[in-house]
């Protein structure tokens, strides 16, 4: 009886160890952390002094089709232009819709301060003509290595020269990035 119960315990322990250490979802979950980042992207519009974006190609069509724009925007903790700087969003957008003004973007968000200083994540996807943009986070560097997720954007404030977007990024990334 004692031998049976101890061999049962042994088998149970073995199964537990197998589940804990070999099952891919469990192993992955232990190495993954989930983050929600909220920040504000500050753009100075095309064609105004000190614009943070420039036309590389301007086809001058109402739907923007074929246009190529390069961006170097800052993102900050708040909607106010003097709220703390967090980092920069750099990359490009291509007018890619024949029906409405809409484009495909390929961008990197990189942090220049705070706990993510020096780390970045990459965003790829379409910005629709209005409403909320929902784009894919396709990877990252530093603390965002192995990142995947999505980022939502919606206009939070405008002036005649600026557009400010509220951004919410939902990221799954490596818990302890190795160097
Ligand atoms: C553009 O930037 C320069 C240099 O930072 C600054 O002196 C100037 O006031 C800015 N102009 C506008 C319209 O913001
Ligand atoms: C852009 O298109 C508008 C309307 O089609 C036209 O009036 C304007 O001259 C064009 N501008 C350039 C720079 O081609
Ligand atoms: C961010 O990192 C850079 C490069 O390591 C460093 O020079 C800079 O001082 C850091 N900035 C802050 C605010 O921590
Ligand atoms: C934006 O509005 C300000 C006044 O609020 C005005 O002085 C400025 O000329 C306008 N800029 C443009 C590009 O329309």
Short mmCIF file of C-alpha atoms and ligand atoms in Angstrom, two decimals:
data_model
loop_
_atom_site.label_atom_id
_atom_site.label_comp_id
_atom_site.label_asym_id
_atom_site.label_seq_id
_atom_site.Cartn_x
_atom_site.Cartn_y
_atom_site.Cartn_z
CA UNK A 1 0.00 0.00 0.00
CA UNK A 2 2.78 2.35 0.98
CA UNK A 3 4.69 1.38 -2.14
CA UNK A 4 1.57 1.94 -4.28
CA UNK A 5 0.84 5.35 -2.83
CA UNK A 6 4.43 6.50 -3.19
CA UNK A 7 4.55 5.30 -6.79
CA UNK A 8 1.23 7.14 -7.40
CA UNK A 9 2.78 10.28 -5.91
CA UNK A 10 5.83 9.81 -8.06
CA UNK A 11 3.73 9.49 -11.21
CA UNK A 12 1.65 12.51 -10.20
CA UNK A 13 4.80 14.56 -9.60
CA UNK A 14 6.20 13.44 -12.92
CA UNK A 15 3.00 14.47 -14.72
CA UNK A 16 2.98 17.82 -12.92
CA UNK A 17 6.59 18.49 -13.92
CA UNK A 18 5.80 17.46 -17.49
CA UNK A 19 2.85 19.87 -17.62
CA UNK A 20 4.75 22.72 -15.97
CA UNK A 21 7.96 22.48 -17.92
CA UNK A 22 7.22 20.98 -21.29
CA UNK A 23 3.79 22.26 -22.25
CA UNK A 24 4.51 25.07 -24.74
CA UNK A 25 1.65 27.43 -23.67
CA UNK A 26 2.69 27.24 -20.01
CA UNK A 27 6.36 27.68 -20.85
CA UNK A 28 5.52 30.60 -23.11
CA UNK A 29 3.27 32.24 -20.53
CA UNK A 30 6.09 32.16 -17.96
CA UNK A 31 8.37 33.99 -20.38
CA UNK A 32 5.75 36.51 -21.55
CA UNK A 33 4.56 39.71 -19.96
CA UNK A 34 1.59 41.76 -21.06
CA UNK A 35 1.74 45.55 -21.20
CA UNK A 36 -0.70 48.33 -21.84
CA UNK A 37 0.97 51.62 -22.79
CA UNK A 38 -1.00 54.85 -23.12
CA UNK A 39 0.63 57.92 -24.69
CA UNK A 40 0.05 60.78 -27.12
CA UNK A 41 1.56 61.24 -30.56
CA UNK A 42 2.17 64.89 -31.51
CA UNK A 43 2.23 65.69 -35.23
CA UNK A 44 2.90 69.04 -36.89
CA UNK A 45 0.88 68.88 -40.09
CA UNK A 46 2.21 68.64 -43.63
CA UNK A 47 3.07 71.93 -45.23
CA UNK A 48 3.35 74.10 -42.11
CA UNK A 49 6.63 75.42 -40.63
CA UNK A 50 8.60 72.79 -38.68
CA UNK A 51 6.31 70.03 -39.92
CA UNK A 52 7.16 66.61 -38.49
CA UNK A 53 6.28 64.97 -41.80
CA UNK A 54 7.26 65.49 -45.42
CA UNK A 55 6.02 64.38 -48.81
CA UNK A 56 8.49 62.21 -50.69
CA UNK A 57 5.91 61.74 -53.44
CA UNK A 58 2.86 63.97 -53.78
CA UNK A 59 0.51 62.82 -56.53
CA UNK A 60 -1.99 65.56 -55.59
CA UNK A 61 -5.06 63.32 -55.84
CA UNK A 62 -8.01 63.76 -53.48
CA UNK A 63 -7.60 60.17 -52.21
CA UNK A 64 -3.84 60.58 -51.63
CA UNK A 65 -3.23 57.46 -53.70
CA UNK A 66 0.47 56.94 -54.44
CA UNK A 67 1.68 59.60 -52.00
CA UNK A 68 4.63 58.74 -49.79
CA UNK A 69 5.13 60.60 -46.52
CA UNK A 70 8.04 60.28 -44.07
CA UNK A 71 7.40 60.99 -40.38
CA UNK A 72 9.47 61.95 -37.36
CA UNK A 73 6.92 62.66 -34.64
CA UNK A 74 7.38 62.82 -30.89
CA UNK A 75 5.19 60.98 -28.42
CA UNK A 76 4.53 62.31 -24.96
CA UNK A 77 2.90 61.26 -21.73
CA UNK A 78 -0.01 63.66 -22.22
CA UNK A 79 -2.07 65.52 -24.79
CA UNK A 80 -0.43 68.87 -23.92
CA UNK A 81 2.53 69.79 -26.17
CA UNK A 82 4.68 70.44 -23.09
CA UNK A 83 3.91 67.16 -21.30
CA UNK A 84 6.94 64.88 -20.72
CA UNK A 85 8.61 63.52 -23.84
CA UNK A 86 8.69 59.71 -24.04
CA UNK A 87 10.18 59.05 -27.47
CA UNK A 88 9.89 59.35 -31.24
CA UNK A 89 7.84 57.68 -33.93
CA UNK A 90 9.72 57.44 -37.21
CA UNK A 91 8.86 55.83 -40.51
CA UNK A 92 6.68 56.19 -43.54
CA UNK A 93 3.15 56.09 -44.84
CA UNK A 94 1.94 55.30 -48.35
CA UNK A 95 -1.41 56.41 -49.79
CA UNK A 96 -2.83 53.02 -50.74
CA UNK A 97 -6.58 53.37 -51.15
CA UNK A 98 -8.28 54.27 -54.44
CA UNK A 99 -11.61 54.97 -52.78
CA UNK A 100 -10.89 57.13 -49.73
CA UNK A 101 -7.95 58.96 -48.15
CA UNK A 102 -6.20 56.18 -46.27
CA UNK A 103 -2.70 54.80 -46.05
CA UNK A 104 -0.43 51.98 -45.04
CA UNK A 105 2.22 52.83 -42.43
CA UNK A 106 5.50 51.20 -41.39
CA UNK A 107 6.87 52.81 -38.25
CA UNK A 108 9.13 52.41 -35.28
CA UNK A 109 8.22 53.82 -31.87
CA UNK A 110 11.38 54.20 -29.82
CA UNK A 111 11.71 55.47 -26.29
CA UNK A 112 14.28 58.10 -25.36
CA UNK A 113 13.51 58.30 -21.66
CA UNK A 114 12.06 56.38 -18.73
CA UNK A 115 12.13 52.64 -18.08
CA UNK A 116 11.91 51.81 -21.81
CA UNK A 117 14.69 54.23 -22.81
CA UNK A 118 16.53 52.72 -25.80
CA UNK A 119 13.82 50.12 -26.51
CA UNK A 120 11.47 50.19 -29.46
CA UNK A 121 8.56 48.41 -31.05
CA UNK A 122 7.64 48.24 -34.74
CA UNK A 123 4.16 48.97 -36.09
CA UNK A 124 2.76 47.98 -39.45
CA UNK A 125 -0.70 48.64 -40.79
CA UNK A 126 -3.38 50.81 -42.27
CA UNK A 127 -4.67 54.12 -40.97
CA UNK A 128 -8.31 54.51 -42.06
CA UNK A 129 -9.83 57.77 -43.27
CA UNK A 130 -11.44 58.46 -39.88
CA UNK A 131 -12.20 56.86 -36.54
CA UNK A 132 -9.88 54.49 -34.74
CA UNK A 133 -6.78 53.02 -36.35
CA UNK A 134 -5.93 49.46 -35.32
CA UNK A 135 -2.45 48.39 -36.34
CA UNK A 136 -0.22 45.41 -35.70
CA UNK A 137 2.85 45.47 -33.48
CA UNK A 138 5.19 43.14 -35.32
CA UNK A 139 8.29 43.10 -33.14
CA UNK A 140 10.56 45.05 -30.89
CA UNK A 141 14.01 45.67 -29.49
CA UNK A 142 15.43 45.89 -25.96
CA UNK A 143 12.64 45.46 -23.42
CA UNK A 144 10.21 44.80 -26.28
CA UNK A 145 12.10 41.89 -27.81
CA UNK A 146 9.75 39.29 -29.28
CA UNK A 147 6.90 41.81 -28.96
CA UNK A 148 3.61 41.23 -30.66
CA UNK A 149 0.31 42.98 -30.20
CA UNK A 150 -1.69 45.85 -31.52
CA UNK A 151 -1.90 49.61 -31.19
CA UNK A 152 -5.04 51.72 -31.34
CA UNK A 153 -4.98 55.40 -32.30
CA UNK A 154 -7.61 58.11 -32.36
CA UNK A 155 -7.43 61.88 -32.74
CA UNK A 156 -7.46 63.54 -29.31
CA UNK A 157 -6.85 67.19 -30.28
CA UNK A 158 -6.24 69.34 -33.35
CA UNK A 159 -5.18 72.91 -34.09
CA UNK A 160 -4.78 74.46 -37.53
CA UNK A 161 -1.16 73.25 -37.53
CA UNK A 162 -1.13 70.13 -35.34
CA UNK A 163 -2.83 66.77 -34.84
CA UNK A 164 -2.49 64.90 -31.55
CA UNK A 165 -3.39 61.23 -31.32
CA UNK A 166 -4.15 59.19 -28.25
CA UNK A 167 -2.39 55.84 -28.62
CA UNK A 168 -3.02 52.65 -26.68
CA UNK A 169 -0.57 49.83 -27.24
CA UNK A 170 -1.29 46.29 -26.03
CA UNK A 171 1.91 44.27 -26.10
CA UNK A 172 3.00 40.76 -25.24
CA UNK A 173 6.80 40.68 -24.92
CA UNK A 174 9.62 38.57 -23.56
CA UNK A 175 9.76 38.75 -19.76
CA UNK A 176 13.54 38.77 -19.48
CA UNK A 177 15.11 39.84 -22.76
CA UNK A 178 18.55 38.25 -23.16
CA UNK A 179 21.42 40.31 -24.42
C1 LIG B 1 10.55 76.20 -35.85
O1 LIG B 1 11.68 75.72 -35.15
C2 LIG B 1 12.62 76.74 -34.88
C3 LIG B 1 13.85 76.07 -34.27
O2 LIG B 1 13.49 75.20 -33.24
C4 LIG B 1 11.99 77.78 -33.95
O3 LIG B 1 12.91 78.81 -33.68
C5 LIG B 1 10.75 78.36 -34.63
O4 LIG B 1 10.08 79.23 -33.74
C6 LIG B 1 9.80 77.26 -35.04
N1 LIG B 1 8.70 77.81 -35.81
C7 LIG B 1 7.43 77.51 -35.57
C8 LIG B 1 6.42 78.17 -36.46
O5 LIG B 1 7.08 76.76 -34.67
C1 LIG B 2 -3.34 69.90 -57.30
O1 LIG B 2 -4.62 69.60 -57.80
C2 LIG B 2 -5.49 70.72 -57.79
C3 LIG B 2 -6.87 70.25 -58.18
O2 LIG B 2 -6.83 69.17 -59.06
C4 LIG B 2 -4.94 71.80 -58.76
O3 LIG B 2 -5.77 72.92 -58.75
C5 LIG B 2 -3.53 72.19 -58.27
O4 LIG B 2 -2.94 73.10 -59.17
C6 LIG B 2 -2.64 70.97 -58.16
N1 LIG B 2 -1.38 71.33 -57.52
C7 LIG B 2 -0.20 70.90 -57.98
C8 LIG B 2 0.99 71.36 -57.22
O5 LIG B 2 -0.11 70.19 -58.94
C1 LIG B 3 18.52 57.25 -22.40
O1 LIG B 3 19.53 56.39 -22.90
C2 LIG B 3 20.58 57.08 -23.53
C3 LIG B 3 21.50 56.05 -24.18
O2 LIG B 3 21.80 55.02 -23.28
C4 LIG B 3 21.28 57.96 -22.53
O3 LIG B 3 22.35 58.68 -23.14
C5 LIG B 3 20.30 58.95 -21.94
O4 LIG B 3 20.89 59.73 -20.92
C6 LIG B 3 19.09 58.23 -21.40
N1 LIG B 3 18.08 59.22 -21.04
C7 LIG B 3 17.38 59.18 -19.92
C8 LIG B 3 16.45 60.31 -19.69
O5 LIG B 3 17.46 58.26 -19.12
C1 LIG B 4 -3.26 79.11 -37.23
O1 LIG B 4 -4.03 79.91 -36.35
C2 LIG B 4 -3.30 80.99 -35.81
C3 LIG B 4 -4.21 81.71 -34.83
O2 LIG B 4 -4.76 80.82 -33.93
C4 LIG B 4 -2.82 81.92 -36.91
O3 LIG B 4 -2.02 82.95 -36.34
C5 LIG B 4 -1.97 81.13 -37.89
O4 LIG B 4 -1.63 81.95 -39.00
C6 LIG B 4 -2.73 79.93 -38.42
N1 LIG B 4 -1.83 79.12 -39.23
C7 LIG B 4 -2.18 78.58 -40.39
C8 LIG B 4 -1.13 77.77 -41.09
O5 LIG B 4 -3.29 78.69 -40.87
#
